[in-house]
């Protein structure tokens, strides 16, 4: 039986930052509203780099930290809802940019749960013996999908990329997971819609490329679903809440995290939050946080870390990882 273990985490975030005060100059909002409702104070926006550029830079950081050459990477999985193109995939662009000539590369779309879904997918390939290692990345340039006239969404999101290098191991690594989807509620958070118009099916072109969200619906979904998912995960893993050393939640909203913490009876001190600096970077938020913690020496060898993502789809995914 094989397991997969995280050998290194890494991230790359564009340098340019936009504060809540900056946004209040172009849209009817203010720092007090944004920070008190979401915990967000700044976000990083790309000034031209696309999703695969961010992902490739994150990949280089990860491989350097792991001490692994690009040509030795066997699998690249990129989770993204903001790809450069519909095709080629972000992962194929990353493969080319970093020179991972021997890797198989594909993308998955599970929005803010994407990093957890990506780790889970790579874990299956490693566990089954198909591949010995995998690079899993979440990368987003959400700024290109933001309607800067919609104050309900444009203040919440940011750009960035992060990921992990997974390697076959004698011991886990990835200990347990709980994932789920609720497509029936999917239209409460959408982006990138275009209807079918062609010479055989005429009609008015209808494109909704911007992120559109029913914030209350997503808030309600997250605060109900995440605690249930974590409880299911803990039960499957046969551990208790006290055994969890660190919780790295998807960085959407500090209030959501506080409610989740209260429901699970996990002290807030165990949760790592950095949405203040980056906003919601969807699939990238969890690995950016893991990388920041790693750089600060906040994750020790042997720590049991719970990661939990939720978002569009609707999707959710929680995972227990032994570092
Ligand atoms: O990755 C997962 C994706 N998304 C999420 O996790 C988001 C989940 N939802 C949320 O985080 C919250 O619902 C929001 C932060 C999006 C909104 O907070 P809320 O407390 O649910 O506010 P609301 O949407 O009910 O809006 C309350 C008021 C409204 O004004 P009225 O109708 O009460 O007069 C909005 O128009 O706040 C107004 N508002 C704003 N005011 C200033 C909405 N956006 C803004 C803004 N600045 N940026």
PDB file of C-alpha atoms in Angstrom, residues 180-190 212-228 310-316:
ATOM      1  CA  UNK A 180     -19.171  16.673  -1.779  1.00  0.00           C
ATOM      2  CA  UNK A 181     -21.117  18.612  -4.392  1.00  0.00           C
ATOM      3  CA  UNK A 182     -24.572  20.154  -4.634  1.00  0.00           C
ATOM      4  CA  UNK A 183     -25.156  21.077  -8.264  1.00  0.00           C
ATOM      5  CA  UNK A 184     -28.774  21.987  -7.582  1.00  0.00           C
ATOM      6  CA  UNK A 185     -27.559  25.161  -5.868  1.00  0.00           C
ATOM      7  CA  UNK A 186     -24.816  25.870  -8.419  1.00  0.00           C
ATOM      8  CA  UNK A 187     -26.348  28.964  -9.972  1.00  0.00           C
ATOM      9  CA  UNK A 188     -25.868  30.921  -6.760  1.00  0.00           C
ATOM     10  CA  UNK A 189     -22.237  31.516  -7.810  1.00  0.00           C
ATOM     11  CA  UNK A 190     -21.385  31.670 -11.505  1.00  0.00           C
ATOM     12  CA  UNK A 212     -22.142  36.783 -10.067  1.00  0.00           C
ATOM     13  CA  UNK A 213     -22.936  35.658  -6.557  1.00  0.00           C
ATOM     14  CA  UNK A 214     -25.757  35.391  -4.079  1.00  0.00           C
ATOM     15  CA  UNK A 215     -23.495  36.106  -1.104  1.00  0.00           C
ATOM     16  CA  UNK A 216     -26.066  35.228   1.569  1.00  0.00           C
ATOM     17  CA  UNK A 217     -26.790  31.851  -0.056  1.00  0.00           C
ATOM     18  CA  UNK A 218     -23.082  30.982  -0.161  1.00  0.00           C
ATOM     19  CA  UNK A 219     -22.600  32.202   3.414  1.00  0.00           C
ATOM     20  CA  UNK A 220     -25.457  29.994   4.571  1.00  0.00           C
ATOM     21  CA  UNK A 221     -24.149  27.010   2.566  1.00  0.00           C
ATOM     22  CA  UNK A 222     -20.620  27.361   3.936  1.00  0.00           C
ATOM     23  CA  UNK A 223     -21.572  27.743   7.588  1.00  0.00           C
ATOM     24  CA  UNK A 224     -23.862  24.701   7.417  1.00  0.00           C
ATOM     25  CA  UNK A 225     -21.815  22.407   5.167  1.00  0.00           C
ATOM     26  CA  UNK A 226     -18.228  22.898   6.337  1.00  0.00           C
ATOM     27  CA  UNK A 227     -18.856  21.795   9.963  1.00  0.00           C
ATOM     28  CA  UNK A 228     -20.721  18.695   8.729  1.00  0.00           C
ATOM     29  CA  UNK A 310     -16.003  25.330  -0.152  1.00  0.00           C
ATOM     30  CA  UNK A 311     -17.491  27.317  -2.987  1.00  0.00           C
ATOM     31  CA  UNK A 312     -18.932  27.338  -6.464  1.00  0.00           C
ATOM     32  CA  UNK A 313     -20.454  24.195  -7.903  1.00  0.00           C
ATOM     33  CA  UNK A 314     -21.482  24.103  -5.150  1.00  0.00           C
ATOM     34  CA  UNK A 315     -18.596  22.002  -3.888  1.00  0.00           C
ATOM     35  CA  UNK A 316     -16.828  21.317  -0.630  1.00  0.00           C
TER      36      UNK A 316
END
